[in-house]
Amino acid sequence: MVPSYRSSAVLGGLVVGLFLLSSAAWGDGAGDQDRTHIELSTTEDYSVPATLLRAELSASADRDDPASAAASVNASLQWASRILAKEPAVHWQNVGYRSFRVEVDKRSLWRVSGSLMVEAAPSLLGPLLAQLQTRLQIVSTQFVASPAGHEQAEKRAATQALQVWRKRAEEACTALGLRWGGIDSVRLSDRWQDSGPRPVIFAAARSSTPPEIPMGEGHKAGQVEVAGSAWCRS
């Protein structure tokens, strides 16, 4: 699993809302000498269905002449682009292009390679990959969550985490024999766990049945962390 951290607009908006709800506590005139500051954090786990399949494909060619190698790679990428352009539900983009010297059987050649990233529902992308791999190599595949699904799950987790954080801050004031005062600052971050890509070989395009998509990655895990400081009054 590969962890990543981000602070999204969804999280930022929830923080703003929390401060607005607590604005009355800021204006009660309590002086700094009457405040006891506390710091605490909490986390909320969530999961998102991994409903999309993402694949990286590559075309490469080794030639004596770099222009000839580039022409071969460009032809394969353009061929793939024409196929993908017919499927509006498939999201794809060029993700890399490079050329460099290699030695093959004691011959110095130019190697040119170009890559595409494609993403769609497995039922749609599977047959396309079977067709595309007749001229391109499938470098890797992975199951990913949709952006909309991730955002919704993240927002629910962030809302819950903020409520828990606020409640624990108020309980901390009570445990100290003090009254709830207000919020000094709150920070939210999202720790997102995603599986690394893995190679997959798909059935040939001439097969009468769609290629089998290896499942087993049904959900992606995430965790929202809320950390910050609040103050209590006597």
PDB file of C-alpha atoms in Angstrom:
ATOM      1  CA  MET A   1       0.000   0.000   0.000  1.00  0.00           C
ATOM      2  CA  VAL A   2       1.247   3.473  -0.873  1.00  0.00           C
ATOM      3  CA  PRO A   3       0.176   6.217   1.565  1.00  0.00           C
ATOM      4  CA  SER A   4      -0.429   9.750   0.375  1.00  0.00           C
ATOM      5  CA  TYR A   5      -1.432  12.885   2.216  1.00  0.00           C
ATOM      6  CA  ARG A   6      -3.573  15.722   0.986  1.00  0.00           C
ATOM      7  CA  SER A   7      -5.598  18.658   2.215  1.00  0.00           C
ATOM      8  CA  SER A   8      -8.605  19.053  -0.048  1.00  0.00           C
ATOM      9  CA  ALA A   9     -11.129  21.818  -0.608  1.00  0.00           C
ATOM     10  CA  VAL A  10     -13.721  19.569   1.060  1.00  0.00           C
ATOM     11  CA  LEU A  11     -11.705  19.479   4.264  1.00  0.00           C
ATOM     12  CA  GLY A  12     -10.982  23.193   4.102  1.00  0.00           C
ATOM     13  CA  GLY A  13     -14.668  23.994   3.769  1.00  0.00           C
ATOM     14  CA  LEU A  14     -15.530  21.923   6.827  1.00  0.00           C
ATOM     15  CA  VAL A  15     -12.925  23.744   8.897  1.00  0.00           C
ATOM     16  CA  VAL A  16     -14.387  27.108   7.882  1.00  0.00           C
ATOM     17  CA  GLY A  17     -17.830  25.880   8.917  1.00  0.00           C
ATOM     18  CA  LEU A  18     -16.534  24.783  12.300  1.00  0.00           C
ATOM     19  CA  PHE A  19     -15.046  28.182  12.983  1.00  0.00           C
ATOM     20  CA  LEU A  20     -18.274  29.925  11.989  1.00  0.00           C
ATOM     21  CA  LEU A  21     -20.257  27.723  14.367  1.00  0.00           C
ATOM     22  CA  SER A  22     -17.829  28.575  17.161  1.00  0.00           C
ATOM     23  CA  SER A  23     -17.637  32.318  16.490  1.00  0.00           C
ATOM     24  CA  ALA A  24     -19.810  33.177  19.497  1.00  0.00           C
ATOM     25  CA  ALA A  25     -17.208  31.715  21.829  1.00  0.00           C
ATOM     26  CA  TRP A  26     -14.578  34.081  20.497  1.00  0.00           C
ATOM     27  CA  GLY A  27     -16.514  37.187  21.404  1.00  0.00           C
ATOM     28  CA  ASP A  28     -17.308  36.606  25.063  1.00  0.00           C
ATOM     29  CA  GLY A  29     -14.522  38.891  26.278  1.00  0.00           C
ATOM     30  CA  ALA A  30     -12.494  36.275  28.136  1.00  0.00           C
ATOM     31  CA  GLY A  31      -8.948  37.488  28.652  1.00  0.00           C
ATOM     32  CA  ASP A  32      -5.865  35.424  27.909  1.00  0.00           C
ATOM     33  CA  GLN A  33      -5.188  35.080  31.637  1.00  0.00           C
ATOM     34  CA  ASP A  34      -8.549  33.307  32.044  1.00  0.00           C
ATOM     35  CA  ARG A  35      -7.881  30.753  29.301  1.00  0.00           C
ATOM     36  CA  THR A  36      -6.380  27.276  29.570  1.00  0.00           C
ATOM     37  CA  HIS A  37      -5.256  26.008  26.193  1.00  0.00           C
ATOM     38  CA  ILE A  38      -5.435  22.323  25.234  1.00  0.00           C
ATOM     39  CA  GLU A  39      -4.265  20.434  22.163  1.00  0.00           C
ATOM     40  CA  LEU A  40      -5.680  17.158  20.923  1.00  0.00           C
ATOM     41  CA  SER A  41      -6.190  15.102  17.768  1.00  0.00           C
ATOM     42  CA  THR A  42      -8.490  12.373  16.492  1.00  0.00           C
ATOM     43  CA  THR A  43      -8.800  10.219  13.381  1.00  0.00           C
ATOM     44  CA  GLU A  44     -11.671   8.723  11.414  1.00  0.00           C
ATOM     45  CA  ASP A  45     -11.174   5.788   9.027  1.00  0.00           C
ATOM     46  CA  TYR A  46     -13.178   5.353   5.828  1.00  0.00           C
ATOM     47  CA  SER A  47     -13.200   3.155   2.748  1.00  0.00           C
ATOM     48  CA  VAL A  48     -14.216   3.745  -0.862  1.00  0.00           C
ATOM     49  CA  PRO A  49     -15.276   1.098  -3.418  1.00  0.00           C
ATOM     50  CA  ALA A  50     -12.611   0.688  -6.108  1.00  0.00           C
ATOM     51  CA  THR A  51     -14.926   0.687  -9.097  1.00  0.00           C
ATOM     52  CA  LEU A  52     -12.549   1.839 -11.841  1.00  0.00           C
ATOM     53  CA  LEU A  53      -9.684   0.082 -13.599  1.00  0.00           C
ATOM     54  CA  ARG A  54      -6.608   2.130 -14.519  1.00  0.00           C
ATOM     55  CA  ALA A  55      -3.932   0.881 -16.899  1.00  0.00           C
ATOM     56  CA  GLU A  56      -0.685   2.201 -18.307  1.00  0.00           C
ATOM     57  CA  LEU A  57       0.217   1.167 -21.843  1.00  0.00           C
ATOM     58  CA  SER A  58       3.474   1.715 -23.678  1.00  0.00           C
ATOM     59  CA  ALA A  59       4.702   1.622 -27.267  1.00  0.00           C
ATOM     60  CA  SER A  60       8.423   1.358 -28.007  1.00  0.00           C
ATOM     61  CA  ALA A  61      10.763   0.838 -30.931  1.00  0.00           C
ATOM     62  CA  ASP A  62      14.517   0.302 -31.380  1.00  0.00           C
ATOM     63  CA  ARG A  63      16.057   1.660 -34.581  1.00  0.00           C
ATOM     64  CA  ASP A  64      19.362   2.861 -35.979  1.00  0.00           C
ATOM     65  CA  ASP A  65      17.653   6.151 -36.836  1.00  0.00           C
ATOM     66  CA  PRO A  66      15.802   7.962 -33.989  1.00  0.00           C
ATOM     67  CA  ALA A  67      13.341   9.475 -36.461  1.00  0.00           C
ATOM     68  CA  SER A  68      12.361   6.025 -37.689  1.00  0.00           C
ATOM     69  CA  ALA A  69      11.867   4.791 -34.125  1.00  0.00           C
ATOM     70  CA  ALA A  70       9.770   7.850 -33.287  1.00  0.00           C
ATOM     71  CA  ALA A  71       7.619   7.343 -36.380  1.00  0.00           C
ATOM     72  CA  SER A  72       6.876   3.742 -35.356  1.00  0.00           C
ATOM     73  CA  VAL A  73       5.935   4.739 -31.801  1.00  0.00           C
ATOM     74  CA  ASN A  74       3.814   7.673 -32.968  1.00  0.00           C
ATOM     75  CA  ALA A  75       1.909   5.419 -35.354  1.00  0.00           C
ATOM     76  CA  SER A  76       1.046   2.998 -32.536  1.00  0.00           C
ATOM     77  CA  LEU A  77      -0.004   5.792 -30.159  1.00  0.00           C
ATOM     78  CA  GLN A  78      -2.154   7.450 -32.811  1.00  0.00           C
ATOM     79  CA  TRP A  79      -3.783   4.112 -33.585  1.00  0.00           C
ATOM     80  CA  ALA A  80      -4.594   3.646 -29.893  1.00  0.00           C
ATOM     81  CA  SER A  81      -5.873   7.221 -29.604  1.00  0.00           C
ATOM     82  CA  ARG A  82      -8.341   6.691 -32.452  1.00  0.00           C
ATOM     83  CA  ILE A  83      -9.733   3.608 -30.701  1.00  0.00           C
ATOM     84  CA  LEU A  84     -10.014   5.332 -27.321  1.00  0.00           C
ATOM     85  CA  ALA A  85     -11.590   8.471 -28.819  1.00  0.00           C
ATOM     86  CA  LYS A  86     -14.615   6.374 -29.801  1.00  0.00           C
ATOM     87  CA  GLU A  87     -15.342   5.601 -26.132  1.00  0.00           C
ATOM     88  CA  PRO A  88     -16.470   8.755 -24.261  1.00  0.00           C
ATOM     89  CA  ALA A  89     -16.664   6.844 -20.959  1.00  0.00           C
ATOM     90  CA  VAL A  90     -12.934   6.057 -21.116  1.00  0.00           C
ATOM     91  CA  HIS A  91     -10.607   8.710 -19.689  1.00  0.00           C
ATOM     92  CA  TRP A  92      -7.122   8.673 -21.181  1.00  0.00           C
ATOM     93  CA  GLN A  93      -4.049  10.850 -21.632  1.00  0.00           C
ATOM     94  CA  ASN A  94      -0.443  10.753 -22.821  1.00  0.00           C
ATOM     95  CA  VAL A  95       1.813  10.424 -19.791  1.00  0.00           C
ATOM     96  CA  GLY A  96       5.349  10.163 -21.155  1.00  0.00           C
ATOM     97  CA  TYR A  97       7.600  10.184 -24.190  1.00  0.00           C
ATOM     98  CA  ARG A  98      11.355   9.678 -24.279  1.00  0.00           C
ATOM     99  CA  SER A  99      14.273   8.561 -26.439  1.00  0.00           C
ATOM    100  CA  PHE A 100      17.694   7.242 -25.439  1.00  0.00           C
ATOM    101  CA  ARG A 101      20.570   5.071 -26.624  1.00  0.00           C
ATOM    102  CA  VAL A 102      20.581   1.312 -25.929  1.00  0.00           C
ATOM    103  CA  GLU A 103      22.818  -1.586 -26.884  1.00  0.00           C
ATOM    104  CA  VAL A 104      21.071  -4.592 -28.423  1.00  0.00           C
ATOM    105  CA  ASP A 105      23.171  -7.569 -29.560  1.00  0.00           C
ATOM    106  CA  LYS A 106      26.267  -5.341 -29.502  1.00  0.00           C
ATOM    107  CA  ARG A 107      24.531  -2.780 -31.724  1.00  0.00           C
ATOM    108  CA  SER A 108      24.004   0.789 -30.597  1.00  0.00           C
ATOM    109  CA  LEU A 109      20.389   1.741 -31.287  1.00  0.00           C
ATOM    110  CA  TRP A 110      17.929   4.493 -30.512  1.00  0.00           C
ATOM    111  CA  ARG A 111      15.015   3.448 -28.308  1.00  0.00           C
ATOM    112  CA  VAL A 112      11.906   5.616 -28.362  1.00  0.00           C
ATOM    113  CA  SER A 113       8.939   4.952 -26.072  1.00  0.00           C
ATOM    114  CA  GLY A 114       5.622   6.623 -25.368  1.00  0.00           C
ATOM    115  CA  SER A 115       2.962   5.860 -22.751  1.00  0.00           C
ATOM    116  CA  LEU A 116      -0.785   6.251 -22.304  1.00  0.00           C
ATOM    117  CA  MET A 117      -2.850   6.117 -19.116  1.00  0.00           C
ATOM    118  CA  VAL A 118      -6.433   4.889 -19.477  1.00  0.00           C
ATOM    119  CA  GLU A 119      -9.202   4.591 -16.898  1.00  0.00           C
ATOM    120  CA  ALA A 120     -12.763   3.258 -17.046  1.00  0.00           C
ATOM    121  CA  ALA A 121     -15.132   0.661 -15.606  1.00  0.00           C
ATOM    122  CA  PRO A 122     -13.530  -2.816 -15.807  1.00  0.00           C
ATOM    123  CA  SER A 123     -16.334  -4.167 -17.992  1.00  0.00           C
ATOM    124  CA  LEU A 124     -15.588  -1.470 -20.569  1.00  0.00           C
ATOM    125  CA  LEU A 125     -11.824  -1.240 -20.307  1.00  0.00           C
ATOM    126  CA  GLY A 126     -11.114  -4.989 -20.295  1.00  0.00           C
ATOM    127  CA  PRO A 127     -12.078  -5.656 -23.940  1.00  0.00           C
ATOM    128  CA  LEU A 128     -10.315  -2.451 -25.034  1.00  0.00           C
ATOM    129  CA  LEU A 129      -7.076  -3.530 -23.363  1.00  0.00           C
ATOM    130  CA  ALA A 130      -7.288  -6.878 -25.109  1.00  0.00           C
ATOM    131  CA  GLN A 131      -7.452  -4.996 -28.402  1.00  0.00           C
ATOM    132  CA  LEU A 132      -4.813  -2.386 -27.565  1.00  0.00           C
ATOM    133  CA  GLN A 133      -2.212  -4.903 -26.453  1.00  0.00           C
ATOM    134  CA  THR A 134      -1.909  -6.164 -30.025  1.00  0.00           C
ATOM    135  CA  ARG A 135       0.310  -3.110 -30.640  1.00  0.00           C
ATOM    136  CA  LEU A 136       1.025  -1.705 -27.182  1.00  0.00           C
ATOM    137  CA  GLN A 137       2.388  -3.307 -24.045  1.00  0.00           C
ATOM    138  CA  ILE A 138       0.282  -3.224 -20.862  1.00  0.00           C
ATOM    139  CA  VAL A 139       2.783  -2.000 -18.291  1.00  0.00           C
ATOM    140  CA  SER A 140       0.550  -2.135 -15.221  1.00  0.00           C
ATOM    141  CA  THR A 141      -3.036  -2.039 -13.969  1.00  0.00           C
ATOM    142  CA  GLN A 142      -4.673  -1.120 -10.701  1.00  0.00           C
ATOM    143  CA  PHE A 143      -8.170  -0.651  -9.338  1.00  0.00           C
ATOM    144  CA  VAL A 144      -8.950   2.869  -8.150  1.00  0.00           C
ATOM    145  CA  ALA A 145     -11.827   4.716  -6.529  1.00  0.00           C
ATOM    146  CA  SER A 146     -13.757   7.279  -8.504  1.00  0.00           C
ATOM    147  CA  PRO A 147     -13.035  10.924  -7.580  1.00  0.00           C
ATOM    148  CA  ALA A 148     -16.697  11.501  -6.685  1.00  0.00           C
ATOM    149  CA  GLY A 149     -16.824   8.436  -4.452  1.00  0.00           C
ATOM    150  CA  HIS A 150     -13.608   9.438  -2.707  1.00  0.00           C
ATOM    151  CA  GLU A 151     -14.826  12.979  -2.101  1.00  0.00           C
ATOM    152  CA  GLN A 152     -18.141  11.844  -0.618  1.00  0.00           C
ATOM    153  CA  ALA A 153     -16.504   9.330   1.717  1.00  0.00           C
ATOM    154  CA  GLU A 154     -13.847  11.844   2.721  1.00  0.00           C
ATOM    155  CA  LYS A 155     -16.472  14.481   3.536  1.00  0.00           C
ATOM    156  CA  ARG A 156     -18.482  12.084   5.709  1.00  0.00           C
ATOM    157  CA  ALA A 157     -15.342  11.015   7.579  1.00  0.00           C
ATOM    158  CA  ALA A 158     -14.188  14.607   8.046  1.00  0.00           C
ATOM    159  CA  THR A 159     -17.568  15.688   9.403  1.00  0.00           C
ATOM    160  CA  GLN A 160     -17.563  12.818  11.889  1.00  0.00           C
ATOM    161  CA  ALA A 161     -13.952  13.487  12.916  1.00  0.00           C
ATOM    162  CA  LEU A 162     -14.672  17.175  13.524  1.00  0.00           C
ATOM    163  CA  GLN A 163     -17.673  16.340  15.698  1.00  0.00           C
ATOM    164  CA  VAL A 164     -15.638  13.842  17.727  1.00  0.00           C
ATOM    165  CA  TRP A 165     -12.769  16.325  18.091  1.00  0.00           C
ATOM    166  CA  ARG A 166     -15.101  19.073  19.322  1.00  0.00           C
ATOM    167  CA  LYS A 167     -16.782  16.719  21.807  1.00  0.00           C
ATOM    168  CA  ARG A 168     -13.443  15.512  23.196  1.00  0.00           C
ATOM    169  CA  ALA A 169     -12.226  19.080  23.547  1.00  0.00           C
ATOM    170  CA  GLU A 170     -15.339  19.991  25.563  1.00  0.00           C
ATOM    171  CA  GLU A 171     -14.911  16.838  27.686  1.00  0.00           C
ATOM    172  CA  ALA A 172     -11.286  17.789  28.342  1.00  0.00           C
ATOM    173  CA  CYS A 173     -12.391  21.163  29.693  1.00  0.00           C
ATOM    174  CA  THR A 174     -14.916  19.457  31.969  1.00  0.00           C
ATOM    175  CA  ALA A 175     -12.317  16.973  33.214  1.00  0.00           C
ATOM    176  CA  LEU A 176     -10.104  19.918  34.156  1.00  0.00           C
ATOM    177  CA  GLY A 177     -12.941  21.488  36.135  1.00  0.00           C
ATOM    178  CA  LEU A 178     -13.298  24.257  33.551  1.00  0.00           C
ATOM    179  CA  ARG A 179     -15.924  25.432  31.094  1.00  0.00           C
ATOM    180  CA  TRP A 180     -15.747  25.201  27.330  1.00  0.00           C
ATOM    181  CA  GLY A 181     -14.270  28.333  25.793  1.00  0.00           C
ATOM    182  CA  GLY A 182     -13.631  28.069  22.089  1.00  0.00           C
ATOM    183  CA  ILE A 183     -11.368  26.894  19.284  1.00  0.00           C
ATOM    184  CA  ASP A 184      -7.899  28.272  18.646  1.00  0.00           C
ATOM    185  CA  SER A 185      -7.079  26.357  15.448  1.00  0.00           C
ATOM    186  CA  VAL A 186      -7.984  23.161  13.609  1.00  0.00           C
ATOM    187  CA  ARG A 187      -6.049  21.277  10.933  1.00  0.00           C
ATOM    188  CA  LEU A 188      -7.409  18.462   8.779  1.00  0.00           C
ATOM    189  CA  SER A 189      -5.446  16.055   6.609  1.00  0.00           C
ATOM    190  CA  ASP A 190      -6.371  12.981   4.588  1.00  0.00           C
ATOM    191  CA  ARG A 191      -4.134   9.899   4.557  1.00  0.00           C
ATOM    192  CA  TRP A 192      -5.031   7.876   1.488  1.00  0.00           C
ATOM    193  CA  GLN A 193      -3.923   4.262   1.037  1.00  0.00           C
ATOM    194  CA  ASP A 194      -3.688   3.056  -2.546  1.00  0.00           C
ATOM    195  CA  SER A 195      -2.367  -0.185  -3.976  1.00  0.00           C
ATOM    196  CA  GLY A 196       0.611   0.023  -6.265  1.00  0.00           C
ATOM    197  CA  PRO A 197       0.159  -0.936  -9.929  1.00  0.00           C
ATOM    198  CA  ARG A 198       0.683  -4.509 -10.991  1.00  0.00           C
ATOM    199  CA  PRO A 199       1.179  -6.194 -14.393  1.00  0.00           C
ATOM    200  CA  VAL A 200      -1.771  -7.986 -15.944  1.00  0.00           C
ATOM    201  CA  ILE A 201      -1.912  -9.972 -19.190  1.00  0.00           C
ATOM    202  CA  PHE A 202      -5.234  -9.787 -21.011  1.00  0.00           C
ATOM    203  CA  ALA A 203      -6.710 -12.278 -23.428  1.00  0.00           C
ATOM    204  CA  ALA A 204      -6.112 -11.715 -27.099  1.00  0.00           C
ATOM    205  CA  ALA A 205      -8.555  -9.451 -28.902  1.00  0.00           C
ATOM    206  CA  ARG A 206      -9.743 -12.314 -31.109  1.00  0.00           C
ATOM    207  CA  SER A 207     -11.131 -14.170 -28.081  1.00  0.00           C
ATOM    208  CA  SER A 208     -14.904 -14.565 -28.137  1.00  0.00           C
ATOM    209  CA  THR A 209     -15.192 -13.859 -24.406  1.00  0.00           C
ATOM    210  CA  PRO A 210     -14.083 -10.669 -22.595  1.00  0.00           C
ATOM    211  CA  PRO A 211     -10.795 -10.964 -20.690  1.00  0.00           C
ATOM    212  CA  GLU A 212     -11.120 -11.861 -17.030  1.00  0.00           C
ATOM    213  CA  ILE A 213     -10.423  -8.914 -14.748  1.00  0.00           C
ATOM    214  CA  PRO A 214      -8.541  -9.977 -11.599  1.00  0.00           C
ATOM    215  CA  MET A 215     -10.478  -8.552  -8.674  1.00  0.00           C
ATOM    216  CA  GLY A 216      -9.672  -8.658  -4.964  1.00  0.00           C
ATOM    217  CA  GLU A 217      -9.106  -4.925  -4.531  1.00  0.00           C
ATOM    218  CA  GLY A 218     -12.692  -3.997  -3.800  1.00  0.00           C
ATOM    219  CA  HIS A 219     -12.022  -1.024  -1.507  1.00  0.00           C
ATOM    220  CA  LYS A 220      -9.418   1.656  -0.920  1.00  0.00           C
ATOM    221  CA  ALA A 221      -8.740   2.846   2.605  1.00  0.00           C
ATOM    222  CA  GLY A 222      -8.462   6.404   3.857  1.00  0.00           C
ATOM    223  CA  GLN A 223      -8.119   8.193   7.156  1.00  0.00           C
ATOM    224  CA  VAL A 224      -8.987  11.777   8.058  1.00  0.00           C
ATOM    225  CA  GLU A 225      -7.042  13.317  10.926  1.00  0.00           C
ATOM    226  CA  VAL A 226      -8.226  16.353  12.871  1.00  0.00           C
ATOM    227  CA  ALA A 227      -5.660  18.097  15.067  1.00  0.00           C
ATOM    228  CA  GLY A 228      -5.793  21.459  16.763  1.00  0.00           C
ATOM    229  CA  SER A 229      -6.071  23.474  19.913  1.00  0.00           C
ATOM    230  CA  ALA A 230      -8.957  24.842  21.956  1.00  0.00           C
ATOM    231  CA  TRP A 231      -9.303  26.796  25.168  1.00  0.00           C
ATOM    232  CA  CYS A 232     -11.202  26.436  28.399  1.00  0.00           C
ATOM    233  CA  ARG A 233     -12.226  29.111  30.856  1.00  0.00           C
ATOM    234  CA  SER A 234     -12.640  29.101  34.601  1.00  0.00           C
TER     235      SER A 234
END
